[in-house]
PDB file of C-alpha atoms and ligand atoms in Angstrom:
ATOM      1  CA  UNK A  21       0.000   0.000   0.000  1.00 57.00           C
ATOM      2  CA  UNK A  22       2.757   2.334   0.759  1.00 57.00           C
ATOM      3  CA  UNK A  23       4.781   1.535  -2.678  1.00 60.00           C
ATOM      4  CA  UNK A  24       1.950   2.164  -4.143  1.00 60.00           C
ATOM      5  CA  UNK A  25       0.701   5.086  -3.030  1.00 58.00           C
ATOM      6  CA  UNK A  26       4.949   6.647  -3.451  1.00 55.00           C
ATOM      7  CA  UNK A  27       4.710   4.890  -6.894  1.00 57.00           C
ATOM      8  CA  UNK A  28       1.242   6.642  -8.003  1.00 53.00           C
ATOM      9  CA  UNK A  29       2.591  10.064  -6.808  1.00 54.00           C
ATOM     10  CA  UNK A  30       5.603   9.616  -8.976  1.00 56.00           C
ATOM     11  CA  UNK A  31       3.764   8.103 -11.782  1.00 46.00           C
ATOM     12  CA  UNK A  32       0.566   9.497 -12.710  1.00 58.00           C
ATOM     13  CA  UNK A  33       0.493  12.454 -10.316  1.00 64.00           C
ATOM     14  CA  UNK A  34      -1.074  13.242  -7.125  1.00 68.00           C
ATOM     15  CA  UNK A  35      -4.925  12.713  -8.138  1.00 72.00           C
ATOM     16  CA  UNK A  36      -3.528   8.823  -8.673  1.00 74.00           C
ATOM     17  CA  UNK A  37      -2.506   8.574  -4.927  1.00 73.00           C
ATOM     18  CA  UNK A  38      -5.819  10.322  -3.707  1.00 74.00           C
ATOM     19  CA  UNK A  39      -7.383   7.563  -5.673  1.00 79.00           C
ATOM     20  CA  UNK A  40      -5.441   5.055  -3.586  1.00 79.00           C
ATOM     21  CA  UNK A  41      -6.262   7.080  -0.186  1.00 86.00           C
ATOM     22  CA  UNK A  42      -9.770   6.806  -0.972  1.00 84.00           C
ATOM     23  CA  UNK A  43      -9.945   3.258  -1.294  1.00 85.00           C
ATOM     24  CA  UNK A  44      -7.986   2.847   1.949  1.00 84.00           C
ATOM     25  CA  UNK A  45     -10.311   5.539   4.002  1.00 87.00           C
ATOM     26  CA  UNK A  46      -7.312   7.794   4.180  1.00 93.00           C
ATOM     27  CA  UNK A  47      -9.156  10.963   2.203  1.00 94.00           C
ATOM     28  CA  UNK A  48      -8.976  14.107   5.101  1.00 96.00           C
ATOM     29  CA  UNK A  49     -12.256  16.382   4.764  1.00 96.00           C
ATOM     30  CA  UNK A  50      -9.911  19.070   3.029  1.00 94.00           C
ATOM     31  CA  UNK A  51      -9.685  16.895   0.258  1.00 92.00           C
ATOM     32  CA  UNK A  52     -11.105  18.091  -2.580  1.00 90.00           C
ATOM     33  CA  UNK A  53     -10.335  21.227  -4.331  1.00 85.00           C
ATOM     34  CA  UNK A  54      -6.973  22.500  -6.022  1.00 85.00           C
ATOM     35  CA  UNK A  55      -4.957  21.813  -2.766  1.00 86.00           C
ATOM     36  CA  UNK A  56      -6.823  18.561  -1.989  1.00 89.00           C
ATOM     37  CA  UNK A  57      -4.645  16.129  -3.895  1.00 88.00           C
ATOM     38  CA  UNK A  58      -1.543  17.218  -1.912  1.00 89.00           C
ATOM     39  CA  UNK A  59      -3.561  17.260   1.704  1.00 92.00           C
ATOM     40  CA  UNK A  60      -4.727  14.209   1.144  1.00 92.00           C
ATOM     41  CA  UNK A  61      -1.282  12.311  -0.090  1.00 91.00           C
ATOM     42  CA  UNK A  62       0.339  14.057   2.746  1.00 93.00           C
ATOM     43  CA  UNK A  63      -2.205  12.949   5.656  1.00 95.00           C
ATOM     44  CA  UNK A  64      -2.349   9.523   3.178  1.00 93.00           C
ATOM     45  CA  UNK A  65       1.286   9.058   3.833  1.00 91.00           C
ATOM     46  CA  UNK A  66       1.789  10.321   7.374  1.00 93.00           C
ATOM     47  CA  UNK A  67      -0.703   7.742   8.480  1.00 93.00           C
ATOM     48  CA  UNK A  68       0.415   4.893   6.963  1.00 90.00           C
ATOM     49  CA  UNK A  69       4.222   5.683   8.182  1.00 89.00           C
ATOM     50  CA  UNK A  70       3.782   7.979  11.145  1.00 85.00           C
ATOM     51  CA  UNK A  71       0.573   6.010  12.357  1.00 80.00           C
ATOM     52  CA  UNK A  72       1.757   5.063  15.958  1.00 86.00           C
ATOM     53  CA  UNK A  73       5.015   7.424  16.169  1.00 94.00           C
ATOM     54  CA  UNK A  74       5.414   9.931  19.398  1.00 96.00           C
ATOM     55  CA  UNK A  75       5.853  13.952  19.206  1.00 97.00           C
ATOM     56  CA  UNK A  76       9.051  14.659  20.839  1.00 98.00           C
ATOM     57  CA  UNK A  77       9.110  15.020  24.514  1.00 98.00           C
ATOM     58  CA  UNK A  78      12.168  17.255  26.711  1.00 98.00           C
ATOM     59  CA  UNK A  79      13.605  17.353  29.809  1.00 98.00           C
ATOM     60  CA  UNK A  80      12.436  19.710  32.522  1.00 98.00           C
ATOM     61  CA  UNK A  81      15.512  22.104  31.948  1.00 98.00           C
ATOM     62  CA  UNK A  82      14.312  23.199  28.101  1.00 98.00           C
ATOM     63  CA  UNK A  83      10.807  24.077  29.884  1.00 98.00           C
ATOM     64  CA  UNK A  84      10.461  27.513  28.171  1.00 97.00           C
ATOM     65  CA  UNK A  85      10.630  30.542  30.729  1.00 95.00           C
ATOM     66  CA  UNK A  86       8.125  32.531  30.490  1.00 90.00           C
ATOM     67  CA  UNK A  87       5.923  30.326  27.756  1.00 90.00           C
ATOM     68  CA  UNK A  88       4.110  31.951  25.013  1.00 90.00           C
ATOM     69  CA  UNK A  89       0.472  32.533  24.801  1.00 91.00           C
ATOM     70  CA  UNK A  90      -1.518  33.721  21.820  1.00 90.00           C
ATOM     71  CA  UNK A  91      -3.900  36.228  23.620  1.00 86.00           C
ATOM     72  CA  UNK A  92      -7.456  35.278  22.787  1.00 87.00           C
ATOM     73  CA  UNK A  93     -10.830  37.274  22.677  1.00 88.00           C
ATOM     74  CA  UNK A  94     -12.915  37.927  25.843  1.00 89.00           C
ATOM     75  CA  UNK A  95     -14.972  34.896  26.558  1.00 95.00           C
ATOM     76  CA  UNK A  96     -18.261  36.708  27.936  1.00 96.00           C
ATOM     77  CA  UNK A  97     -20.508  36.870  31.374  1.00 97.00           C
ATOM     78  CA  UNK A  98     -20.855  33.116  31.154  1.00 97.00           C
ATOM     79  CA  UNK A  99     -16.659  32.560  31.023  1.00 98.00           C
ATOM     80  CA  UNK A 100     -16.490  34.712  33.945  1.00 97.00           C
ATOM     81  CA  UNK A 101     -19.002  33.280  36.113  1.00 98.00           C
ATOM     82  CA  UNK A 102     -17.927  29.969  35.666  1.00 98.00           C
ATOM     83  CA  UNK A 103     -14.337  31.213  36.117  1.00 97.00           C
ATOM     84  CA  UNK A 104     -15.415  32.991  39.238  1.00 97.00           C
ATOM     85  CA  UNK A 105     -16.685  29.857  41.026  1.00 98.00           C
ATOM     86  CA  UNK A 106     -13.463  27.833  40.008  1.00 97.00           C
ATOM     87  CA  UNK A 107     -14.660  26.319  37.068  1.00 98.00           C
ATOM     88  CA  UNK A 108     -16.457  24.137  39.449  1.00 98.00           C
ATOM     89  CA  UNK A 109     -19.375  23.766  37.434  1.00 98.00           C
ATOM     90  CA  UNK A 110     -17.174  23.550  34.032  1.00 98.00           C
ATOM     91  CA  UNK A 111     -18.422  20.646  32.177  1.00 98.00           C
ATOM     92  CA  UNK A 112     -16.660  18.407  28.844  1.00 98.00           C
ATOM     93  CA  UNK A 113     -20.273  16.967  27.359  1.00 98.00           C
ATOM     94  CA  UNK A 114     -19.597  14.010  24.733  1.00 98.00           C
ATOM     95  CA  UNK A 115     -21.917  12.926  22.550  1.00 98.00           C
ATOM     96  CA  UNK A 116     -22.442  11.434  19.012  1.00 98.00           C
ATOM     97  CA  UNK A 117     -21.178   7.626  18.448  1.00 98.00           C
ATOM     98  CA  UNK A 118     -21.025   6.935  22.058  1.00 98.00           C
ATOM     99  CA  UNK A 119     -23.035   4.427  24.690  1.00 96.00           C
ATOM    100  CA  UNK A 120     -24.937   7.321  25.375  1.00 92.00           C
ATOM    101  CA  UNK A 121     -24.226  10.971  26.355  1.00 95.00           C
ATOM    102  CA  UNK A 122     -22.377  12.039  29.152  1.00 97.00           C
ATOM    103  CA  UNK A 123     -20.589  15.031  30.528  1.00 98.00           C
ATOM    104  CA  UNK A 124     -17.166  14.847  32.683  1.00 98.00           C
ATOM    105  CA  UNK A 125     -16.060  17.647  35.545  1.00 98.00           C
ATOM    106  CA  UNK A 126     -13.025  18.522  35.827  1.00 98.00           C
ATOM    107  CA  UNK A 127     -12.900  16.630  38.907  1.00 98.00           C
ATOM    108  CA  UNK A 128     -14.457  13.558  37.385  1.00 98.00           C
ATOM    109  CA  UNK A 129     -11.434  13.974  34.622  1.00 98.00           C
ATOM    110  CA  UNK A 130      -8.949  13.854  37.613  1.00 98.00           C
ATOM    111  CA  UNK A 131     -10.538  10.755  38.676  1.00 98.00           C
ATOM    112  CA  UNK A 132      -8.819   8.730  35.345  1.00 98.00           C
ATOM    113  CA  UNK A 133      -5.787   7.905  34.753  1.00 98.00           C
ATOM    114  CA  UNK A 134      -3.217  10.700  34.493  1.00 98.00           C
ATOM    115  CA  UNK A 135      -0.414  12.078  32.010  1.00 98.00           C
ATOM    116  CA  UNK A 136       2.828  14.271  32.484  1.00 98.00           C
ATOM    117  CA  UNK A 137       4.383  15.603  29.616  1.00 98.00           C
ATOM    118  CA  UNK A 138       6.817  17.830  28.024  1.00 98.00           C
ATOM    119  CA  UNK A 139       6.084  19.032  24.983  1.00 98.00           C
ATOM    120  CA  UNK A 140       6.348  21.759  22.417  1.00 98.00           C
ATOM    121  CA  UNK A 141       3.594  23.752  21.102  1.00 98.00           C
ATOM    122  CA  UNK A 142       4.398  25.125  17.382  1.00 97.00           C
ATOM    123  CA  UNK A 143       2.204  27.905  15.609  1.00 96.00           C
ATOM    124  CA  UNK A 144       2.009  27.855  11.827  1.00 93.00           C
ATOM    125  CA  UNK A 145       2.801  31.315  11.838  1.00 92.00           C
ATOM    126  CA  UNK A 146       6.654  30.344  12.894  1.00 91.00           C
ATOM    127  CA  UNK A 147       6.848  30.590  16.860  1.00 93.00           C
ATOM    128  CA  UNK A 148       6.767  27.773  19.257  1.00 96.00           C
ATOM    129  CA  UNK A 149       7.053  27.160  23.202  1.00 97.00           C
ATOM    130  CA  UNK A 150       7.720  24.584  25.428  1.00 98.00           C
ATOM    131  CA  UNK A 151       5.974  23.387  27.993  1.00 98.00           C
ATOM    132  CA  UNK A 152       4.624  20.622  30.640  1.00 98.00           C
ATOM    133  CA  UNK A 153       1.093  19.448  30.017  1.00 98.00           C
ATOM    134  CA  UNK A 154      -0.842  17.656  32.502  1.00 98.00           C
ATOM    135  CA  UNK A 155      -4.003  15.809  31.880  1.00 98.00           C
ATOM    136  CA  UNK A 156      -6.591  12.405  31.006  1.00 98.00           C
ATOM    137  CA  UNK A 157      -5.374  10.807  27.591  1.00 98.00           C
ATOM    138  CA  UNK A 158      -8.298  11.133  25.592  1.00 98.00           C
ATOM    139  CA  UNK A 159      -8.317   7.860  25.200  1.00 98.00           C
ATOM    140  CA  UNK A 160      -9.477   7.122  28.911  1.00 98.00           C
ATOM    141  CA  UNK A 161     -11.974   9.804  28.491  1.00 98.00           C
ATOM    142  CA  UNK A 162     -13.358   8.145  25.000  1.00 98.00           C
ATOM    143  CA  UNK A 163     -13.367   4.578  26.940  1.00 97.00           C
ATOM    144  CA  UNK A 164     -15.126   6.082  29.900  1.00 97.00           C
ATOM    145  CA  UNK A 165     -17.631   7.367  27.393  1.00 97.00           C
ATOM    146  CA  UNK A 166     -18.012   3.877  25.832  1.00 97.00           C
ATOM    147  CA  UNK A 167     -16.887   4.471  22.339  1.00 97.00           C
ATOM    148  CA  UNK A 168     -18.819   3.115  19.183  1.00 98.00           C
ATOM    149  CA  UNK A 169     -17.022   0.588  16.911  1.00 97.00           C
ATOM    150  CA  UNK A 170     -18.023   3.318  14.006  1.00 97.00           C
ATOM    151  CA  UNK A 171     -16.889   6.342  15.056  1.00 98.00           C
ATOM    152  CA  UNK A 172     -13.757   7.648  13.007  1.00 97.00           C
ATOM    153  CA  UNK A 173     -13.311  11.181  14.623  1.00 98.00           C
ATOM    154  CA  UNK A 174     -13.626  13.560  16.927  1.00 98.00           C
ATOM    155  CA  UNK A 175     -15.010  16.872  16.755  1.00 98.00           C
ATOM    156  CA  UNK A 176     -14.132  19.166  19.744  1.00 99.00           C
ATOM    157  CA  UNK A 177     -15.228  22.691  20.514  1.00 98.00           C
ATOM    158  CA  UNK A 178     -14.189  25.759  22.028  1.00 98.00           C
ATOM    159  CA  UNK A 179     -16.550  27.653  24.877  1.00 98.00           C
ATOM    160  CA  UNK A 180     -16.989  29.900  21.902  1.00 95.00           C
ATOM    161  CA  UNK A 181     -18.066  27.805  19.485  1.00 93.00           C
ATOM    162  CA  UNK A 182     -15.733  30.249  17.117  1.00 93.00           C
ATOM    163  CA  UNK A 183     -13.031  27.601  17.395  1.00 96.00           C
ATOM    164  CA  UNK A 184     -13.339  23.805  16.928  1.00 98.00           C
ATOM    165  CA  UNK A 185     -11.378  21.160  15.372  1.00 98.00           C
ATOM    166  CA  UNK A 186     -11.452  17.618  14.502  1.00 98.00           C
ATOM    167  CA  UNK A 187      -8.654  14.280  14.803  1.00 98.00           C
ATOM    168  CA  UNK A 188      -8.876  11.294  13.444  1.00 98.00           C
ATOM    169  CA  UNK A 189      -8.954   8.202  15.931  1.00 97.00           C
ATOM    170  CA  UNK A 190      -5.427   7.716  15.348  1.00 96.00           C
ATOM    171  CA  UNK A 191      -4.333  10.530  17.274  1.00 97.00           C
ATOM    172  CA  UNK A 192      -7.756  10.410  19.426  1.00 98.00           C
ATOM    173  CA  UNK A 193      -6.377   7.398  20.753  1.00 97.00           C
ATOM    174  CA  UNK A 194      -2.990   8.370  20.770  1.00 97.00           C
ATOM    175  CA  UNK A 195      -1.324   8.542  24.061  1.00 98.00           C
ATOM    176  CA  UNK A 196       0.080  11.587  23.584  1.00 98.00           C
ATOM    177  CA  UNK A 197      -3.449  13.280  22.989  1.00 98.00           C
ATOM    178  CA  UNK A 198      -4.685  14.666  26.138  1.00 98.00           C
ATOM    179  CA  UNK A 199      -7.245  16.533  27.598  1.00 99.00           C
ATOM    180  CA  UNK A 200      -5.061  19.043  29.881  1.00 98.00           C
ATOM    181  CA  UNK A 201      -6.056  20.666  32.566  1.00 98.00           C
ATOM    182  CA  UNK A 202      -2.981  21.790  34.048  1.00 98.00           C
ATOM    183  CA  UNK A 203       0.432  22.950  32.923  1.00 98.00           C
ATOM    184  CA  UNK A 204       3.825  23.298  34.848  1.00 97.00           C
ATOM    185  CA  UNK A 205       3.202  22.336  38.149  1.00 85.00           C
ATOM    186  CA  UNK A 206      -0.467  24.708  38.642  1.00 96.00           C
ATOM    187  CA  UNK A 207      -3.638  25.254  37.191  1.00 97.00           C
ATOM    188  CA  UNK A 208      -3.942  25.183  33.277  1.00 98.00           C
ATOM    189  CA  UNK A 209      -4.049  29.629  32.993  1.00 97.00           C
ATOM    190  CA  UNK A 210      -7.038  30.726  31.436  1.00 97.00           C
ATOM    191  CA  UNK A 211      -4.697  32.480  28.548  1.00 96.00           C
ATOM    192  CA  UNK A 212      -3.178  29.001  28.060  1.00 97.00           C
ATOM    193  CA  UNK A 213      -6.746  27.552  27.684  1.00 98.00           C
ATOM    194  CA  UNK A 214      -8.071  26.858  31.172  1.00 98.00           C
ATOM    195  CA  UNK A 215      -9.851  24.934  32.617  1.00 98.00           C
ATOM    196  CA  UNK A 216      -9.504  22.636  29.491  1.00 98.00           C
ATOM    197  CA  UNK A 217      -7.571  22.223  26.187  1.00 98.00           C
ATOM    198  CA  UNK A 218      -7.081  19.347  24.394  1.00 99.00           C
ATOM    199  CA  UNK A 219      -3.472  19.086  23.348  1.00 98.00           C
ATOM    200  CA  UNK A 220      -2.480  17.093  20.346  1.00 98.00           C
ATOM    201  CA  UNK A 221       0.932  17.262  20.400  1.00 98.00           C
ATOM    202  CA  UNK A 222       1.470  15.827  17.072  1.00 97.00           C
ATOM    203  CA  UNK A 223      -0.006  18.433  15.207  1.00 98.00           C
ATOM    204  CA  UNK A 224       0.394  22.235  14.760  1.00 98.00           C
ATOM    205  CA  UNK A 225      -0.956  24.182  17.793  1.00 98.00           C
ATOM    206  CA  UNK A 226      -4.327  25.774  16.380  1.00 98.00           C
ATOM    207  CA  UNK A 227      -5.041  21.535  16.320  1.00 98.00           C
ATOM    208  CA  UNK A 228      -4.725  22.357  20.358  1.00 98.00           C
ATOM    209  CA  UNK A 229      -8.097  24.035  21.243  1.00 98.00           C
ATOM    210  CA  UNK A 230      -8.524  25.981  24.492  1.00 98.00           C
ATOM    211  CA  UNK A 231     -11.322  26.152  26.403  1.00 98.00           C
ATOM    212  CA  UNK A 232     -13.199  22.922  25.624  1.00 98.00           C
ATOM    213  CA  UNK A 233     -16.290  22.110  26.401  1.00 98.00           C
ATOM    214  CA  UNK A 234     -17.728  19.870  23.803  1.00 98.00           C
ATOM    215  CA  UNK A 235     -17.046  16.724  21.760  1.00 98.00           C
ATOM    216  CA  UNK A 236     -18.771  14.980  18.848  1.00 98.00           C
ATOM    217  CA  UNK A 237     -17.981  11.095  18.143  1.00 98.00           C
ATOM    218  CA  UNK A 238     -18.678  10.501  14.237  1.00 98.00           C
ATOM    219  CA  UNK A 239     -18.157   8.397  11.271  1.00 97.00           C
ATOM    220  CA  UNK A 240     -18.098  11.756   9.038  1.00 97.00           C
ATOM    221  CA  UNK A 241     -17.579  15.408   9.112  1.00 98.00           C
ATOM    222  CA  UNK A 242     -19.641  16.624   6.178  1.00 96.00           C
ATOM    223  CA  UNK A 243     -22.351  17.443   8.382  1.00 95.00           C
ATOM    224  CA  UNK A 244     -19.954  19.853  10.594  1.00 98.00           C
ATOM    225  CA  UNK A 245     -19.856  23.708   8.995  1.00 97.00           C
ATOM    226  CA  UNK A 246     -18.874  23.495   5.891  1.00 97.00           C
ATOM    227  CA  UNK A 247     -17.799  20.033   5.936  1.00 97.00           C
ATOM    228  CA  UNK A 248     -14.123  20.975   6.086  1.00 97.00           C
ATOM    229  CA  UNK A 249     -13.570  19.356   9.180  1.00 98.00           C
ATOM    230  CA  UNK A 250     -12.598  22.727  11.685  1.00 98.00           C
ATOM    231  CA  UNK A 251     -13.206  25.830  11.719  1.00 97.00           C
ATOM    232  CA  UNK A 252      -9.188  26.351  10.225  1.00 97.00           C
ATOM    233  CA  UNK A 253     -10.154  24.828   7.308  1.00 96.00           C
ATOM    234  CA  UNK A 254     -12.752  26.672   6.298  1.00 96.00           C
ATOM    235  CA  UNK A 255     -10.232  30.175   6.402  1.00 96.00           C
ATOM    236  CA  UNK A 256      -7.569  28.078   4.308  1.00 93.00           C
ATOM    237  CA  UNK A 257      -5.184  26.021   6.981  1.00 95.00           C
ATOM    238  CA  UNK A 258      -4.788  22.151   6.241  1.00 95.00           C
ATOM    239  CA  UNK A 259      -7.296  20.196   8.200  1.00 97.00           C
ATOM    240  CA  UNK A 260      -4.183  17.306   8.757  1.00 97.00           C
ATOM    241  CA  UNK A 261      -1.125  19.580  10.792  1.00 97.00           C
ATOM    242  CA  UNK A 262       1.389  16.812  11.470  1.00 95.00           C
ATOM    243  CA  UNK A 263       4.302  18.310  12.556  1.00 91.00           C
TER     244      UNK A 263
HETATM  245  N1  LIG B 327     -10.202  28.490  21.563  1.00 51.00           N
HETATM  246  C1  LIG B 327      -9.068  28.791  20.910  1.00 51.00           C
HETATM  247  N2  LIG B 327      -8.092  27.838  20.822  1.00 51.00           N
HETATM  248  C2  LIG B 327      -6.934  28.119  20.173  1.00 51.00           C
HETATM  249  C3  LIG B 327      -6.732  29.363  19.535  1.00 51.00           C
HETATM  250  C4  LIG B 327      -7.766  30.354  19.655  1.00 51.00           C
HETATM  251  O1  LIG B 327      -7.671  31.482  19.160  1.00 51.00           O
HETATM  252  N3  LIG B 327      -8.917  30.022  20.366  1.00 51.00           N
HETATM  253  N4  LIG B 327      -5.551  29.602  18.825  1.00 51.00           N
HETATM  254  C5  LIG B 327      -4.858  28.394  18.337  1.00 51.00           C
HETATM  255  C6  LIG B 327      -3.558  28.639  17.735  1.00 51.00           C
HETATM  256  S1  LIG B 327      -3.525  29.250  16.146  1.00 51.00           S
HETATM  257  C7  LIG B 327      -2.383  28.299  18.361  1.00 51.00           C
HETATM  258  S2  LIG B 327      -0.886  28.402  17.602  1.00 51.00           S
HETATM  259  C8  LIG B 327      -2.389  27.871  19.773  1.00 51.00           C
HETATM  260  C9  LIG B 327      -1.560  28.843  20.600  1.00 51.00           C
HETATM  261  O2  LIG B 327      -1.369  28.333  21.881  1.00 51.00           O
HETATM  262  P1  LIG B 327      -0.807  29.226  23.078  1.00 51.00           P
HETATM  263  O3  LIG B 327      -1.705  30.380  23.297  1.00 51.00           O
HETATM  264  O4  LIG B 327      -0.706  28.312  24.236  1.00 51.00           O
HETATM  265  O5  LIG B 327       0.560  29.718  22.665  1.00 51.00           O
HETATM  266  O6  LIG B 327      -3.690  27.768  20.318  1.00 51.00           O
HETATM  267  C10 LIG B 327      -4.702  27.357  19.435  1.00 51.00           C
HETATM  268  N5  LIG B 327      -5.964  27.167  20.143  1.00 51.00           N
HETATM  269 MO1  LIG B 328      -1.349  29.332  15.537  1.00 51.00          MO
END
């Protein structure tokens, strides 16, 4: 499959491979279009060599000092009230291919299984920080929520609604995907995306959504916006950020 797909590229072009992605469920919802040929064969690739591979992690000493935050809108009344009480009342809701809805609190999240790590967080537009994320794996939270056999991605949301993304289940259910709620030895800061961010290390940072609240389970995106997969996509970034 992977000579093919390299031999396809080099043969007959790139709309060959996408051909070849297609039939092994490897399009990404970016797909189509002039650029689509080259999204796909690079998320086409990535996944069938990259599938299982770990973002770097670093030592405590190359912890960056101070880290780096993109400053975000005002989140509203709502933000504020909930931040006032300590995010007690902060809830993750999942629903979609699951057993059946369900919503996690933060201290419910800190009731799974939890992750340390150090990792760097790399904006397309050239800067990048490191830092130590603390959190559930996603994957603890999807088995907690009971998972359906169909499902092939997630679709997670910002408080805002303005920003949400989408993975694939390969990095939903890869270790290194977590749903952080702190960072460097306190509280994940509201201008790093407190109370909750899912960080997916193995993609570019706007992959890394702050302030989530929401999550969709589903076997396809079309029926998200403009069936682009995220909210990125739709203003011209590549659905698929592997880094
Ligand atoms: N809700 C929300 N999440 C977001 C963004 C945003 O504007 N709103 N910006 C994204 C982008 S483009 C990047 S590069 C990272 C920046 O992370 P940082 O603020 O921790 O540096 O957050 C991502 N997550
Ligand atoms: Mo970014």
């Amino acid at each position: 499959m992977t000579a093919g797909l390299s031999t396809a590229a080099g043969l007959t072009g790139l709309a060959a491979a996408a051909k070849l992605a297609q039939r092994y469920g490897l399009v990404p919802p970016d797909g189509g279009g002039l650029y689509g040929p080259g999204a796909t064969l690079t998320y086409a690739a990535q996944r069938l060599l990259t599938a299982n591979s770990l973002a770097r992690e670093f030592p405590k000493s190359l912890i960056s000092k101070p880290p780096f935050a993109n400053p975000v809108a005002p989140l509203g009344a709502e933000f504020t009230r909930l931040q006032a009480a300590g995010f007690a009342d902060w809830r993750l809701a999942l629903d979609g291919m699951i057993a059946r809805p369900v919503s996690f609190s933060l201290s419910d999240l800190k009731q799974l299984p939890v992750r340390r790590q150090i990792t760097e967080v790399v904006c397309e537009e050239g800067w990048s920080y490191i830092a130590e994320w603390i959190g559930t794996p996603l994957v603890d939270v999807l088995n907690a929520a009971g998972v359906l056999p169909q499902a092939r991605f997630v679709v997670y949301r910002s408080f805002d609604r303005e920003w949400w993304e989408s993975i694939d289940m390969a990095d939903a259910l890869h270790p290194q995907t977590l749903v952080t709620w702190a960072m460097n030895d306190g509280d994940l800061p509201v201008t790093f995306g407190g109370p909750l961010r899912l960080r997916v290390p193995r993609q570019l940072g706007y992959k890394s959504v702050k302030f989530i609240n929401q999550m969709t389970l589903t076997d396809s995106l079309k029926g998200f916006g403009k069936g682009l997969g995220s909210a990125a996509s739709e203003v011209g970034y590549s659905w698929y950020a592997g880094i």
